[in-house]
Amino acid sequence: MPDPTDPGHLARLRVVGRAPVELRAVRRTHTIRLRHTDRRPVTGPAVGPDDLRAITAAVQAEGAWLHILRPDQLLDLAAAASHAQQAETADPAWQAELACWTGGTRPAGTGVPDDTIPLRAPQTTVPGRDFGHHGDLPVSTGHDRIAVYAVLYGPNDQPVDWLRAGEALSSAWLTAVELGVSVLPLSAAVEMAGTRQSMRRLAADLGHPYLVLRLGMLDTDDVGPPHAPRLPAQQRIDRPTPKASRPGRAEDDRPSGPKGGGRHDPASPPTPR
């Protein structure tokens, strides 16, 4: 991980047999079903320092870091996110992609349905994703002033670093769910070169930014919005046939990652969605 002779290769998963079932793994399989994105304002109590430390530790365990932004840095974050979204709105290619994964013509079981998109623009310090249309998700008039914002970043900007960033995001998100903390990923500010550099400065130039996260406490009396659909594993993981196996490769090797056998096109930045 990765294969130095193949620049498009990220990782390969090899299944070698059964392993003992750990209690933490069992708990995480249940937590995965609870994890979802809530784009409504965070109006509950503040996230406690112990919870922030636990989420940060989960990120660091996967080889990345989490920088908690100070209140005086939020205006810079908001300006960067707004600027990035304005530029993307003017890009026909971006709008075509957005319509593909939010419109009514998307394949069944994919994308972002209207019942997870706010009915009107939420009152948030940092703007969320502009989907180009309003959805059906009811939104309160509250403001998320109590929310905490953080930058997920790492030491390098290579495809394998983005892979590790995804692992760190998954670990942090599952940890947050178990602590009753809501996570909203915000990618607009890292999708453009100029605003991504602004995110790097917010993290004190200590590394390369991958994603911005909004953290807030969940309301235990609120069931939350519907969960967006998830593709089954067989539609996300390619299993090579013996004919496609390379010499010296065990038949039980399994490429890990999305369709395409865990490969990344170097010409395409690995932007999170």
Short mmCIF file of C-alpha atoms in Angstrom, two decimals:
data_model
loop_
_atom_site.label_atom_id
_atom_site.label_comp_id
_atom_site.label_asym_id
_atom_site.label_seq_id
_atom_site.Cartn_x
_atom_site.Cartn_y
_atom_site.Cartn_z
CA MET A 1 0.00 0.00 0.00
CA PRO A 2 0.52 1.53 -2.47
CA ASP A 3 2.22 -0.42 -5.28
CA PRO A 4 5.25 1.68 -6.38
CA THR A 5 5.10 0.15 -9.87
CA ASP A 6 1.47 1.22 -10.35
CA PRO A 7 0.80 4.94 -9.67
CA GLY A 8 -2.97 4.40 -9.74
CA HIS A 9 -2.92 1.75 -7.02
CA LEU A 10 -3.97 2.67 -3.48
CA ALA A 11 -4.36 -0.52 -1.48
CA ARG A 12 -5.24 -4.20 -1.64
CA LEU A 13 -7.13 -6.12 1.00
CA ARG A 14 -6.14 -9.75 1.51
CA VAL A 15 -8.57 -12.04 3.31
CA VAL A 16 -6.51 -14.76 5.00
CA GLY A 17 -9.04 -16.29 7.40
CA ARG A 18 -11.18 -15.69 10.44
CA ALA A 19 -10.16 -13.56 13.42
CA PRO A 20 -11.49 -13.34 16.97
CA VAL A 21 -14.48 -11.04 17.29
CA GLU A 22 -13.71 -8.06 19.50
CA LEU A 23 -16.40 -6.23 21.46
CA ARG A 24 -15.29 -2.90 19.96
CA ALA A 25 -15.70 -4.27 16.43
CA VAL A 26 -19.20 -5.50 17.24
CA ARG A 27 -20.12 -2.10 18.65
CA ARG A 28 -18.75 -0.36 15.57
CA THR A 29 -20.86 -2.50 13.22
CA HIS A 30 -23.94 -1.15 15.00
CA THR A 31 -22.58 2.41 15.06
CA ILE A 32 -22.04 2.35 11.29
CA ARG A 33 -25.79 1.98 10.83
CA LEU A 34 -26.40 5.07 12.99
CA ARG A 35 -23.86 7.33 11.29
CA HIS A 36 -25.42 9.91 8.99
CA THR A 37 -25.17 13.55 7.93
CA ASP A 38 -27.42 16.15 9.56
CA ARG A 39 -27.31 19.49 7.73
CA ARG A 40 -29.58 21.31 10.19
CA PRO A 41 -28.13 23.90 12.63
CA VAL A 42 -26.56 22.54 15.82
CA THR A 43 -28.55 24.05 18.68
CA GLY A 44 -27.73 21.73 21.60
CA PRO A 45 -25.09 22.16 24.33
CA ALA A 46 -21.41 22.65 23.54
CA VAL A 47 -19.22 19.65 22.80
CA GLY A 48 -17.20 18.90 25.94
CA PRO A 49 -13.38 18.90 26.03
CA ASP A 50 -13.25 15.17 26.85
CA ASP A 51 -15.32 14.37 23.76
CA LEU A 52 -13.10 16.57 21.59
CA ARG A 53 -10.01 14.80 22.92
CA ALA A 54 -11.52 11.40 22.17
CA ILE A 55 -12.41 12.39 18.59
CA THR A 56 -8.96 13.92 18.06
CA ALA A 57 -7.30 10.75 19.38
CA ALA A 58 -9.34 8.65 16.94
CA VAL A 59 -8.00 10.78 14.06
CA GLN A 60 -4.40 10.57 15.28
CA ALA A 61 -4.62 6.77 15.63
CA GLU A 62 -5.10 6.61 11.84
CA GLY A 63 -2.10 8.80 10.99
CA ALA A 64 -3.84 12.18 10.57
CA TRP A 65 -4.50 15.19 12.81
CA LEU A 66 -7.45 17.35 13.81
CA HIS A 67 -7.02 21.06 14.44
CA ILE A 68 -9.86 22.61 16.47
CA LEU A 69 -10.48 26.13 15.20
CA ARG A 70 -10.66 29.07 17.57
CA PRO A 71 -13.77 31.31 17.45
CA ASP A 72 -11.72 34.12 15.88
CA GLN A 73 -10.83 31.81 12.96
CA LEU A 74 -14.42 31.04 11.98
CA LEU A 75 -14.91 34.18 9.89
CA ASP A 76 -11.93 33.20 7.73
CA LEU A 77 -13.37 29.70 7.35
CA ALA A 78 -16.80 31.08 6.45
CA ALA A 79 -15.30 33.44 3.86
CA ALA A 80 -13.27 30.62 2.26
CA ALA A 81 -16.27 28.28 2.10
CA SER A 82 -18.48 31.00 0.60
CA HIS A 83 -15.86 31.95 -2.00
CA ALA A 84 -15.33 28.32 -3.02
CA GLN A 85 -19.04 27.69 -3.43
CA GLN A 86 -19.52 30.82 -5.53
CA ALA A 87 -16.75 29.66 -7.88
CA GLU A 88 -18.23 26.16 -8.11
CA THR A 89 -21.67 27.54 -8.85
CA ALA A 90 -20.21 29.28 -11.90
CA ASP A 91 -18.57 26.06 -13.15
CA PRO A 92 -20.83 24.12 -15.59
CA ALA A 93 -18.90 20.87 -15.04
CA TRP A 94 -19.35 21.13 -11.28
CA GLN A 95 -23.06 21.87 -11.66
CA ALA A 96 -23.46 18.83 -13.92
CA GLU A 97 -21.81 16.63 -11.30
CA LEU A 98 -23.94 18.14 -8.53
CA ALA A 99 -27.12 17.47 -10.51
CA CYS A 100 -25.99 13.87 -11.07
CA TRP A 101 -25.79 12.98 -7.38
CA THR A 102 -28.63 15.16 -6.07
CA GLY A 103 -31.16 15.12 -8.90
CA GLY A 104 -34.12 12.86 -9.50
CA THR A 105 -32.31 10.98 -12.27
CA ARG A 106 -29.58 9.53 -10.04
CA PRO A 107 -29.35 5.71 -9.83
CA ALA A 108 -31.50 4.08 -7.16
CA GLY A 109 -29.84 3.85 -3.76
CA THR A 110 -27.24 6.55 -4.44
CA GLY A 111 -26.66 10.25 -3.94
CA VAL A 112 -28.40 12.77 -1.69
CA PRO A 113 -32.22 12.62 -1.62
CA ASP A 114 -34.35 15.71 -1.06
CA ASP A 115 -35.48 14.60 2.39
CA THR A 116 -31.89 15.09 3.65
CA ILE A 117 -31.50 18.55 2.02
CA PRO A 118 -32.76 21.53 4.10
CA LEU A 119 -36.07 23.14 3.18
CA ARG A 120 -34.36 26.53 3.44
CA ALA A 121 -30.84 27.80 4.09
CA PRO A 122 -29.92 26.96 7.72
CA GLN A 123 -28.65 29.67 10.05
CA THR A 124 -25.03 28.53 10.32
CA THR A 125 -21.73 30.31 10.92
CA VAL A 126 -20.11 28.49 8.02
CA PRO A 127 -22.27 27.86 4.93
CA GLY A 128 -23.06 24.25 4.15
CA ARG A 129 -23.16 22.71 0.70
CA ASP A 130 -25.26 24.62 -1.82
CA PHE A 131 -27.18 21.90 -3.68
CA GLY A 132 -28.68 24.35 -6.16
CA HIS A 133 -32.19 23.72 -4.84
CA HIS A 134 -34.04 23.40 -1.55
CA GLY A 135 -35.07 20.00 -0.26
CA ASP A 136 -37.77 18.71 2.07
CA LEU A 137 -35.87 18.58 5.40
CA PRO A 138 -37.52 20.93 7.97
CA VAL A 139 -35.07 23.39 9.53
CA SER A 140 -35.49 25.35 12.75
CA THR A 141 -34.80 29.06 13.03
CA GLY A 142 -31.99 28.42 15.53
CA HIS A 143 -28.36 29.29 14.88
CA ASP A 144 -25.39 26.95 15.34
CA ARG A 145 -23.21 29.44 17.25
CA ILE A 146 -22.34 26.69 19.73
CA ALA A 147 -20.90 24.39 17.03
CA VAL A 148 -17.21 23.50 16.95
CA TYR A 149 -15.29 23.53 13.66
CA ALA A 150 -12.12 21.59 12.96
CA VAL A 151 -9.72 20.94 10.07
CA LEU A 152 -8.73 17.35 9.31
CA TYR A 153 -5.19 17.43 7.93
CA GLY A 154 -2.09 15.30 7.44
CA PRO A 155 1.61 15.39 6.59
CA ASN A 156 1.41 14.93 2.80
CA ASP A 157 -0.84 15.33 -0.23
CA GLN A 158 -0.43 12.00 -2.04
CA PRO A 159 -3.27 9.57 -2.83
CA VAL A 160 -2.24 7.26 0.02
CA ASP A 161 -2.49 10.23 2.41
CA TRP A 162 -6.06 10.87 1.26
CA LEU A 163 -6.80 7.18 1.83
CA ARG A 164 -5.54 7.48 5.40
CA ALA A 165 -7.55 10.69 5.80
CA GLY A 166 -10.67 8.72 4.88
CA GLU A 167 -9.81 6.11 7.50
CA ALA A 168 -9.25 8.86 10.06
CA LEU A 169 -12.59 10.48 9.18
CA SER A 170 -14.39 7.16 9.56
CA SER A 171 -12.79 6.46 12.94
CA ALA A 172 -13.52 9.97 14.21
CA TRP A 173 -17.11 9.89 12.97
CA LEU A 174 -17.87 6.55 14.61
CA THR A 175 -16.27 7.74 17.84
CA ALA A 176 -18.38 10.90 17.70
CA VAL A 177 -21.61 8.95 17.17
CA GLU A 178 -20.84 6.80 20.23
CA LEU A 179 -20.34 10.00 22.23
CA GLY A 180 -23.57 11.60 21.00
CA VAL A 181 -21.76 14.14 18.82
CA SER A 182 -23.04 15.16 15.39
CA VAL A 183 -20.53 15.40 12.52
CA LEU A 184 -21.09 17.43 9.36
CA PRO A 185 -18.27 17.21 6.77
CA LEU A 186 -17.69 20.43 4.81
CA SER A 187 -15.50 19.99 1.74
CA ALA A 188 -16.05 23.19 -0.30
CA ALA A 189 -13.14 25.09 1.26
CA VAL A 190 -10.62 22.36 0.34
CA GLU A 191 -11.88 21.82 -3.20
CA MET A 192 -10.15 24.87 -4.67
CA ALA A 193 -6.45 25.67 -4.56
CA GLY A 194 -6.81 29.19 -3.15
CA THR A 195 -9.26 28.40 -0.37
CA ARG A 196 -7.43 25.19 0.48
CA GLN A 197 -4.33 27.26 1.12
CA SER A 198 -6.44 29.36 3.50
CA MET A 199 -7.38 26.16 5.35
CA ARG A 200 -3.71 25.28 5.62
CA ARG A 201 -2.99 28.65 7.24
CA LEU A 202 -5.82 28.07 9.71
CA ALA A 203 -4.05 24.86 10.73
CA ALA A 204 -0.85 26.87 11.32
CA ASP A 205 0.76 25.52 8.12
CA LEU A 206 1.40 22.22 9.90
CA GLY A 207 0.17 20.01 7.06
CA HIS A 208 -2.18 19.51 4.12
CA PRO A 209 -5.93 20.03 4.80
CA TYR A 210 -8.31 17.27 3.70
CA LEU A 211 -11.68 18.28 5.12
CA VAL A 212 -13.50 20.64 7.49
CA LEU A 213 -15.77 19.14 10.16
CA ARG A 214 -18.59 20.74 12.12
CA LEU A 215 -19.15 19.12 15.51
CA GLY A 216 -22.12 19.55 17.82
CA MET A 217 -24.02 17.64 20.48
CA LEU A 218 -27.00 15.58 19.33
CA ASP A 219 -30.47 16.22 20.73
CA THR A 220 -31.45 12.88 22.27
CA ASP A 221 -35.17 13.72 21.82
CA ASP A 222 -34.74 14.33 18.08
CA VAL A 223 -34.74 11.30 15.78
CA GLY A 224 -32.85 13.35 13.18
CA PRO A 225 -33.27 13.45 9.41
CA PRO A 226 -33.63 10.33 7.24
CA HIS A 227 -30.41 8.54 6.36
CA ALA A 228 -29.11 8.87 2.82
CA PRO A 229 -29.02 5.55 0.91
CA ARG A 230 -25.90 3.38 0.94
CA LEU A 231 -24.76 1.11 -1.85
CA PRO A 232 -24.30 -2.55 -0.91
CA ALA A 233 -20.71 -3.78 -0.62
CA GLN A 234 -20.86 -5.80 -3.85
CA GLN A 235 -21.46 -2.57 -5.77
CA ARG A 236 -18.51 -0.78 -4.13
CA ILE A 237 -15.81 -3.48 -4.14
CA ASP A 238 -14.42 -5.18 -7.24
CA ARG A 239 -13.46 -8.82 -6.77
CA PRO A 240 -10.97 -9.90 -9.48
CA THR A 241 -11.53 -13.18 -11.28
CA PRO A 242 -8.66 -15.73 -11.45
CA LYS A 243 -8.18 -14.70 -15.09
CA ALA A 244 -7.38 -11.14 -13.99
CA SER A 245 -4.99 -12.28 -11.28
CA ARG A 246 -1.36 -11.32 -11.76
CA PRO A 247 1.46 -13.85 -11.38
CA GLY A 248 2.40 -14.35 -7.76
CA ARG A 249 -0.88 -12.94 -6.49
CA ALA A 250 -2.95 -15.05 -4.14
CA GLU A 251 -6.46 -15.79 -5.37
CA ASP A 252 -7.92 -14.51 -2.12
CA ASP A 253 -6.47 -11.02 -2.60
CA ARG A 254 -9.21 -8.45 -2.69
CA PRO A 255 -8.79 -4.86 -3.90
CA SER A 256 -10.10 -2.46 -1.32
CA GLY A 257 -11.96 0.71 -2.24
CA PRO A 258 -14.61 2.01 -4.60
CA LYS A 259 -15.35 0.70 -8.07
CA GLY A 260 -12.16 0.60 -10.07
CA GLY A 261 -10.31 -1.83 -7.84
CA GLY A 262 -9.02 0.65 -5.27
CA ARG A 263 -7.35 2.79 -7.89
CA HIS A 264 -7.05 6.54 -8.07
CA ASP A 265 -6.61 8.59 -11.22
CA PRO A 266 -3.57 10.84 -10.51
CA ALA A 267 -5.07 13.49 -12.79
CA SER A 268 -8.17 13.75 -10.57
CA PRO A 269 -7.76 15.30 -7.08
CA PRO A 270 -9.22 12.94 -4.45
CA THR A 271 -11.79 15.45 -3.24
CA PRO A 272 -14.10 14.12 -0.48
CA ARG A 273 -17.84 14.24 -1.06
#
